Every structure is written in structure tokens, then in C-alpha cells.
PDB file of C-alpha atoms in Angstrom:
ATOM      1  CA  UNK A   1      82.927 -13.198 110.678  1.00  0.00           C
ATOM      2  CA  UNK A   2      86.551 -13.555 109.205  1.00  0.00           C
ATOM      3  CA  UNK A   3      86.255 -10.169 107.375  1.00  0.00           C
ATOM      4  CA  UNK A   4      85.259  -8.591 110.679  1.00  0.00           C
ATOM      5  CA  UNK A   5      88.469 -10.466 112.248  1.00  0.00           C
ATOM      6  CA  UNK A   6      90.793  -8.161 110.200  1.00  0.00           C
ATOM      7  CA  UNK A   7      91.580  -4.606 110.772  1.00  0.00           C
ATOM      8  CA  UNK A   8      90.668  -2.842 107.946  1.00  0.00           C
ATOM      9  CA  UNK A   9      87.094  -4.126 107.585  1.00  0.00           C
ATOM     10  CA  UNK A  10      84.784  -1.801 105.262  1.00  0.00           C
ATOM     11  CA  UNK A  11      82.631  -0.321 107.992  1.00  0.00           C
ATOM     12  CA  UNK A  12      79.343  -1.557 105.913  1.00  0.00           C
ATOM     13  CA  UNK A  13      80.684  -5.346 106.628  1.00  0.00           C
ATOM     14  CA  UNK A  14      79.448  -4.399 110.065  1.00  0.00           C
ATOM     15  CA  UNK A  15      75.891  -3.383 108.912  1.00  0.00           C
ATOM     16  CA  UNK A  16      75.435  -6.090 106.528  1.00  0.00           C
ATOM     17  CA  UNK A  17      76.353  -8.813 109.555  1.00  0.00           C
ATOM     18  CA  UNK A  18      73.714  -7.058 111.530  1.00  0.00           C
ATOM     19  CA  UNK A  19      71.398  -7.186 108.467  1.00  0.00           C
ATOM     20  CA  UNK A  20      72.184 -11.268 108.114  1.00  0.00           C
ATOM     21  CA  UNK A  21      71.839 -11.851 112.000  1.00  0.00           C
ATOM     22  CA  UNK A  22      68.160 -10.119 111.968  1.00  0.00           C
ATOM     23  CA  UNK A  23      67.121 -12.638 108.994  1.00  0.00           C
ATOM     24  CA  UNK A  24      68.334 -15.316 110.528  1.00  0.00           C
ATOM     25  CA  UNK A  25      66.495 -14.552 113.736  1.00  0.00           C
ATOM     26  CA  UNK A  26      63.434 -13.723 111.989  1.00  0.00           C
ATOM     27  CA  UNK A  27      63.386 -17.229 109.600  1.00  0.00           C
ATOM     28  CA  UNK A  28      63.771 -19.355 112.698  1.00  0.00           C
ATOM     29  CA  UNK A  29      60.778 -20.896 114.635  1.00  0.00           C
ATOM     30  CA  UNK A  30      59.797 -18.274 117.859  1.00  0.00           C
ATOM     31  CA  UNK A  31      60.907 -20.668 120.345  1.00  0.00           C
ATOM     32  CA  UNK A  32      64.544 -20.708 118.534  1.00  0.00           C
ATOM     33  CA  UNK A  33      64.884 -17.233 118.024  1.00  0.00           C
ATOM     34  CA  UNK A  34      67.719 -15.384 120.120  1.00  0.00           C
ATOM     35  CA  UNK A  35      67.608 -12.140 119.636  1.00  0.00           C
ATOM     36  CA  UNK A  36      70.803 -11.201 121.853  1.00  0.00           C
ATOM     37  CA  UNK A  37      72.774 -12.209 119.547  1.00  0.00           C
ATOM     38  CA  UNK A  38      71.402  -9.950 117.194  1.00  0.00           C
ATOM     39  CA  UNK A  39      71.386  -7.163 119.705  1.00  0.00           C
ATOM     40  CA  UNK A  40      75.085  -7.641 120.112  1.00  0.00           C
ATOM     41  CA  UNK A  41      75.946  -7.513 116.377  1.00  0.00           C
ATOM     42  CA  UNK A  42      73.597  -4.634 115.784  1.00  0.00           C
ATOM     43  CA  UNK A  43      75.850  -2.358 118.898  1.00  0.00           C
ATOM     44  CA  UNK A  44      79.048  -3.561 117.160  1.00  0.00           C
ATOM     45  CA  UNK A  45      77.586  -2.448 113.686  1.00  0.00           C
ATOM     46  CA  UNK A  46      76.456   0.952 115.537  1.00  0.00           C
ATOM     47  CA  UNK A  47      80.182   1.337 116.959  1.00  0.00           C
ATOM     48  CA  UNK A  48      82.010   0.705 113.818  1.00  0.00           C
ATOM     49  CA  UNK A  49      80.081   2.603 111.370  1.00  0.00           C
ATOM     50  CA  UNK A  50      77.898   5.752 110.662  1.00  0.00           C
ATOM     51  CA  UNK A  51      75.277   4.168 108.673  1.00  0.00           C
ATOM     52  CA  UNK A  52      72.322   6.321 109.767  1.00  0.00           C
ATOM     53  CA  UNK A  53      69.765   4.882 107.379  1.00  0.00           C
ATOM     54  CA  UNK A  54      70.740   1.191 107.458  1.00  0.00           C
ATOM     55  CA  UNK A  55      70.903   0.884 111.119  1.00  0.00           C
ATOM     56  CA  UNK A  56      67.851   2.740 111.858  1.00  0.00           C
ATOM     57  CA  UNK A  57      66.211   0.792 109.603  1.00  0.00           C
ATOM     58  CA  UNK A  58      67.437  -2.527 110.990  1.00  0.00           C
ATOM     59  CA  UNK A  59      66.162  -0.651 114.513  1.00  0.00           C
ATOM     60  CA  UNK A  60      62.731  -0.137 113.001  1.00  0.00           C
ATOM     61  CA  UNK A  61      62.705  -3.811 111.584  1.00  0.00           C
ATOM     62  CA  UNK A  62      63.370  -5.269 115.126  1.00  0.00           C
ATOM     63  CA  UNK A  63      60.950  -2.949 116.529  1.00  0.00           C
ATOM     64  CA  UNK A  64      58.340  -4.109 114.193  1.00  0.00           C
ATOM     65  CA  UNK A  65      59.210  -7.716 114.639  1.00  0.00           C
ATOM     66  CA  UNK A  66      58.942  -7.111 118.610  1.00  0.00           C
ATOM     67  CA  UNK A  67      55.311  -6.057 118.120  1.00  0.00           C
ATOM     68  CA  UNK A  68      56.717  -2.480 119.290  1.00  0.00           C
ATOM     69  CA  UNK A  69      54.962  -0.667 115.887  1.00  0.00           C
ATOM     70  CA  UNK A  70      54.951   2.903 117.667  1.00  0.00           C
ATOM     71  CA  UNK A  71      58.196   2.905 118.490  1.00  0.00           C
ATOM     72  CA  UNK A  72      59.107   1.860 114.780  1.00  0.00           C
ATOM     73  CA  UNK A  73      56.937   4.157 113.406  1.00  0.00           C
ATOM     74  CA  UNK A  74      58.867   6.713 115.800  1.00  0.00           C
ATOM     75  CA  UNK A  75      61.932   6.009 114.387  1.00  0.00           C
ATOM     76  CA  UNK A  76      61.027   5.684 110.757  1.00  0.00           C
ATOM     77  CA  UNK A  77      59.468   9.068 110.705  1.00  0.00           C
ATOM     78  CA  UNK A  78      62.077  11.361 111.499  1.00  0.00           C
ATOM     79  CA  UNK A  79      63.979   9.158 108.942  1.00  0.00           C
ATOM     80  CA  UNK A  80      61.232   9.775 106.092  1.00  0.00           C
ATOM     81  CA  UNK A  81      61.923  13.491 106.825  1.00  0.00           C
ATOM     82  CA  UNK A  82      65.934  12.588 106.367  1.00  0.00           C
ATOM     83  CA  UNK A  83      65.743  10.310 103.368  1.00  0.00           C
ATOM     84  CA  UNK A  84      62.500  11.342 101.845  1.00  0.00           C
ATOM     85  CA  UNK A  85      63.156   9.353  98.726  1.00  0.00           C
ATOM     86  CA  UNK A  86      64.367   5.953 100.187  1.00  0.00           C
ATOM     87  CA  UNK A  87      61.911   3.114  99.297  1.00  0.00           C
ATOM     88  CA  UNK A  88      62.911   0.998 101.922  1.00  0.00           C
ATOM     89  CA  UNK A  89      62.168   3.768 104.333  1.00  0.00           C
ATOM     90  CA  UNK A  90      58.595   4.520 102.535  1.00  0.00           C
ATOM     91  CA  UNK A  91      57.730   0.624 102.581  1.00  0.00           C
ATOM     92  CA  UNK A  92      58.558   0.170 106.217  1.00  0.00           C
ATOM     93  CA  UNK A  93      56.658   2.942 107.160  1.00  0.00           C
ATOM     94  CA  UNK A  94      53.855   2.270 105.200  1.00  0.00           C
ATOM     95  CA  UNK A  95      54.024  -1.441 106.500  1.00  0.00           C
ATOM     96  CA  UNK A  96      54.214   0.100 110.065  1.00  0.00           C
ATOM     97  CA  UNK A  97      51.001   2.472 109.494  1.00  0.00           C
ATOM     98  CA  UNK A  98      49.052  -0.247 108.294  1.00  0.00           C
ATOM     99  CA  UNK A  99      49.942  -2.494 111.039  1.00  0.00           C
ATOM    100  CA  UNK A 100      48.342  -0.279 113.363  1.00  0.00           C
ATOM    101  CA  UNK A 101      45.183   0.686 111.348  1.00  0.00           C
ATOM    102  CA  UNK A 102      46.719   3.834 109.374  1.00  0.00           C
ATOM    103  CA  UNK A 103      46.919   2.587 106.343  1.00  0.00           C
ATOM    104  CA  UNK A 104      45.380   5.844 104.591  1.00  0.00           C
ATOM    105  CA  UNK A 105      48.536   7.354 105.955  1.00  0.00           C
ATOM    106  CA  UNK A 106      50.490   4.923 104.288  1.00  0.00           C
ATOM    107  CA  UNK A 107      48.268   6.225 101.233  1.00  0.00           C
ATOM    108  CA  UNK A 108      48.837  10.042 101.936  1.00  0.00           C
ATOM    109  CA  UNK A 109      52.412   9.373 102.388  1.00  0.00           C
ATOM    110  CA  UNK A 110      52.559   7.731  98.809  1.00  0.00           C
ATOM    111  CA  UNK A 111      50.359  10.465  97.364  1.00  0.00           C
ATOM    112  CA  UNK A 112      52.602  13.101  98.700  1.00  0.00           C
ATOM    113  CA  UNK A 113      56.073  11.231  97.226  1.00  0.00           C
ATOM    114  CA  UNK A 114      54.498  10.971  93.676  1.00  0.00           C
ATOM    115  CA  UNK A 115      53.225  14.478  94.020  1.00  0.00           C
ATOM    116  CA  UNK A 116      56.977  15.838  94.773  1.00  0.00           C
ATOM    117  CA  UNK A 117      58.935  12.906  92.508  1.00  0.00           C
ATOM    118  CA  UNK A 118      56.138  11.443  90.111  1.00  0.00           C
ATOM    119  CA  UNK A 119      54.621   8.285  89.688  1.00  0.00           C
ATOM    120  CA  UNK A 120      57.577   5.139  89.936  1.00  0.00           C
ATOM    121  CA  UNK A 121      57.484   1.339  89.652  1.00  0.00           C
ATOM    122  CA  UNK A 122      58.061   1.329  93.748  1.00  0.00           C
ATOM    123  CA  UNK A 123      55.445   3.383  94.316  1.00  0.00           C
ATOM    124  CA  UNK A 124      52.980   1.545  92.327  1.00  0.00           C
ATOM    125  CA  UNK A 125      54.200  -1.029  93.926  1.00  0.00           C
ATOM    126  CA  UNK A 126      53.684  -0.129  97.356  1.00  0.00           C
ATOM    127  CA  UNK A 127      50.364   1.090  96.747  1.00  0.00           C
ATOM    128  CA  UNK A 128      49.381  -1.948  95.330  1.00  0.00           C
ATOM    129  CA  UNK A 129      50.854  -3.864  97.915  1.00  0.00           C
ATOM    130  CA  UNK A 130      48.952  -1.612 100.892  1.00  0.00           C
ATOM    131  CA  UNK A 131      45.676  -1.988  98.788  1.00  0.00           C
ATOM    132  CA  UNK A 132      45.999  -5.449  98.676  1.00  0.00           C
ATOM    133  CA  UNK A 133      46.757  -6.105 102.437  1.00  0.00           C
ATOM    134  CA  UNK A 134      43.298  -4.195 102.854  1.00  0.00           C
ATOM    135  CA  UNK A 135      41.293  -6.495 100.827  1.00  0.00           C
ATOM    136  CA  UNK A 136      41.069  -3.740  97.806  1.00  0.00           C
ATOM    137  CA  UNK A 137      41.922  -6.193  95.165  1.00  0.00           C
ATOM    138  CA  UNK A 138      40.044  -4.522  92.620  1.00  0.00           C
ATOM    139  CA  UNK A 139      41.991  -1.247  93.093  1.00  0.00           C
ATOM    140  CA  UNK A 140      45.056  -3.031  93.278  1.00  0.00           C
ATOM    141  CA  UNK A 141      44.349  -5.097  90.047  1.00  0.00           C
ATOM    142  CA  UNK A 142      43.857  -1.825  88.059  1.00  0.00           C
ATOM    143  CA  UNK A 143      46.543  -0.237  89.842  1.00  0.00           C
ATOM    144  CA  UNK A 144      49.141  -3.061  88.200  1.00  0.00           C
ATOM    145  CA  UNK A 145      47.584  -3.502  84.863  1.00  0.00           C
ATOM    146  CA  UNK A 146      47.046   0.318  83.732  1.00  0.00           C
ATOM    147  CA  UNK A 147      49.035   2.071  86.432  1.00  0.00           C
ATOM    148  CA  UNK A 148      52.586   1.024  84.614  1.00  0.00           C
ATOM    149  CA  UNK A 149      51.523   3.106  81.705  1.00  0.00           C
ATOM    150  CA  UNK A 150      51.814   6.189  83.951  1.00  0.00           C
ATOM    151  CA  UNK A 151      55.430   5.390  85.185  1.00  0.00           C
ATOM    152  CA  UNK A 152      58.075   7.863  83.750  1.00  0.00           C
ATOM    153  CA  UNK A 153      59.976   6.536  81.044  1.00  0.00           C
ATOM    154  CA  UNK A 154      63.298   6.544  82.514  1.00  0.00           C
ATOM    155  CA  UNK A 155      61.897   4.170  85.439  1.00  0.00           C
ATOM    156  CA  UNK A 156      60.141   1.619  82.909  1.00  0.00           C
ATOM    157  CA  UNK A 157      63.573  -0.304  82.406  1.00  0.00           C
ATOM    158  CA  UNK A 158      63.166  -1.167  85.712  1.00  0.00           C
ATOM    159  CA  UNK A 159      59.695  -2.482  85.435  1.00  0.00           C
ATOM    160  CA  UNK A 160      60.228  -6.916  84.511  1.00  0.00           C
ATOM    161  CA  UNK A 161      58.553  -7.507  81.159  1.00  0.00           C
ATOM    162  CA  UNK A 162      57.780  -3.901  80.402  1.00  0.00           C
ATOM    163  CA  UNK A 163      59.082  -2.953  76.663  1.00  0.00           C
ATOM    164  CA  UNK A 164      60.807   0.544  77.142  1.00  0.00           C
TER     165      UNK A 164
END
């Protein structure tokens, strides 16, 4: 909060403050949550920065948390078009699809992403998470044990415990 009182606060400070307030509310008991504060901080961040991706993701996360999944998908699908390589957008959209019973749409999204960019650690982990949430445990385990061999060499350094 002190950084925000300075005249030359970096714009990203406002986004980080909104993200922190969101997480604070999510981690509170439902009866203790006060979303008014988050809404104020988010509105201020929107005035002070043009960080479209970060702010739209926060809007979508808020909609998901409030149970407004269709609204979240409406925010995320255009983001996916604008930022096709964003792991955060993909993960949020896949989760939203899964929440309303459209997990196959999430798998299609991952298929398209891997077709365009190759299989990465992120896509393997997203796919395994989606499969696990849908109780497709054997597929998830097979992917996690064998799938890492398919990861491009450049991406392997980002896999914990995987030797280059």
C-alpha cells in the first residue's frame, strides 16, 4: 500500500495489489469474505494500468469464484484468441470448461495448442490435471510417466527432476 501512495508507482503495482486482495478473499472463510474491497482495488488497477491480460484474468477468476462460469468463459475465450500461448489463460479456460461439463472442449484446446506449438511441460500438466479431475487416472498416470519423453529438449530444463 505504501508503494501505491507514491506518485511514480509502477502500473503493475496496482495489478499485483488486486491479485493479492483476490487471494486474500479466496483464502478467507466464505462468511468472512468481503468482495467490495477487491472490486474497488480492481477498478483502481483498471484505471492505472492497461495490463489487459492480467486484469482480464482477474475478472475471469472472480467470475469463476462467484459461480458465474459462463461469464468467465465469455471473458476467457477472447483472451485465448489474443494470447494463444498463455498458460494462465489456457489453464483458466480449461478449468471453466470442465466446471460446466465441457471437459472435452478443454482437451480439444490442448490438442490445438500442442499441434501449433508442440507438447510442453505446461500442456502435459494441464492435460493430466484435467484427466485426473475427470477420474481418468490411468490416462493421467500414463501421460505423466511417459509423456515427459515427448517434451521438446528446450522445455525439459523446466521439468523438476528431469535430466536434460
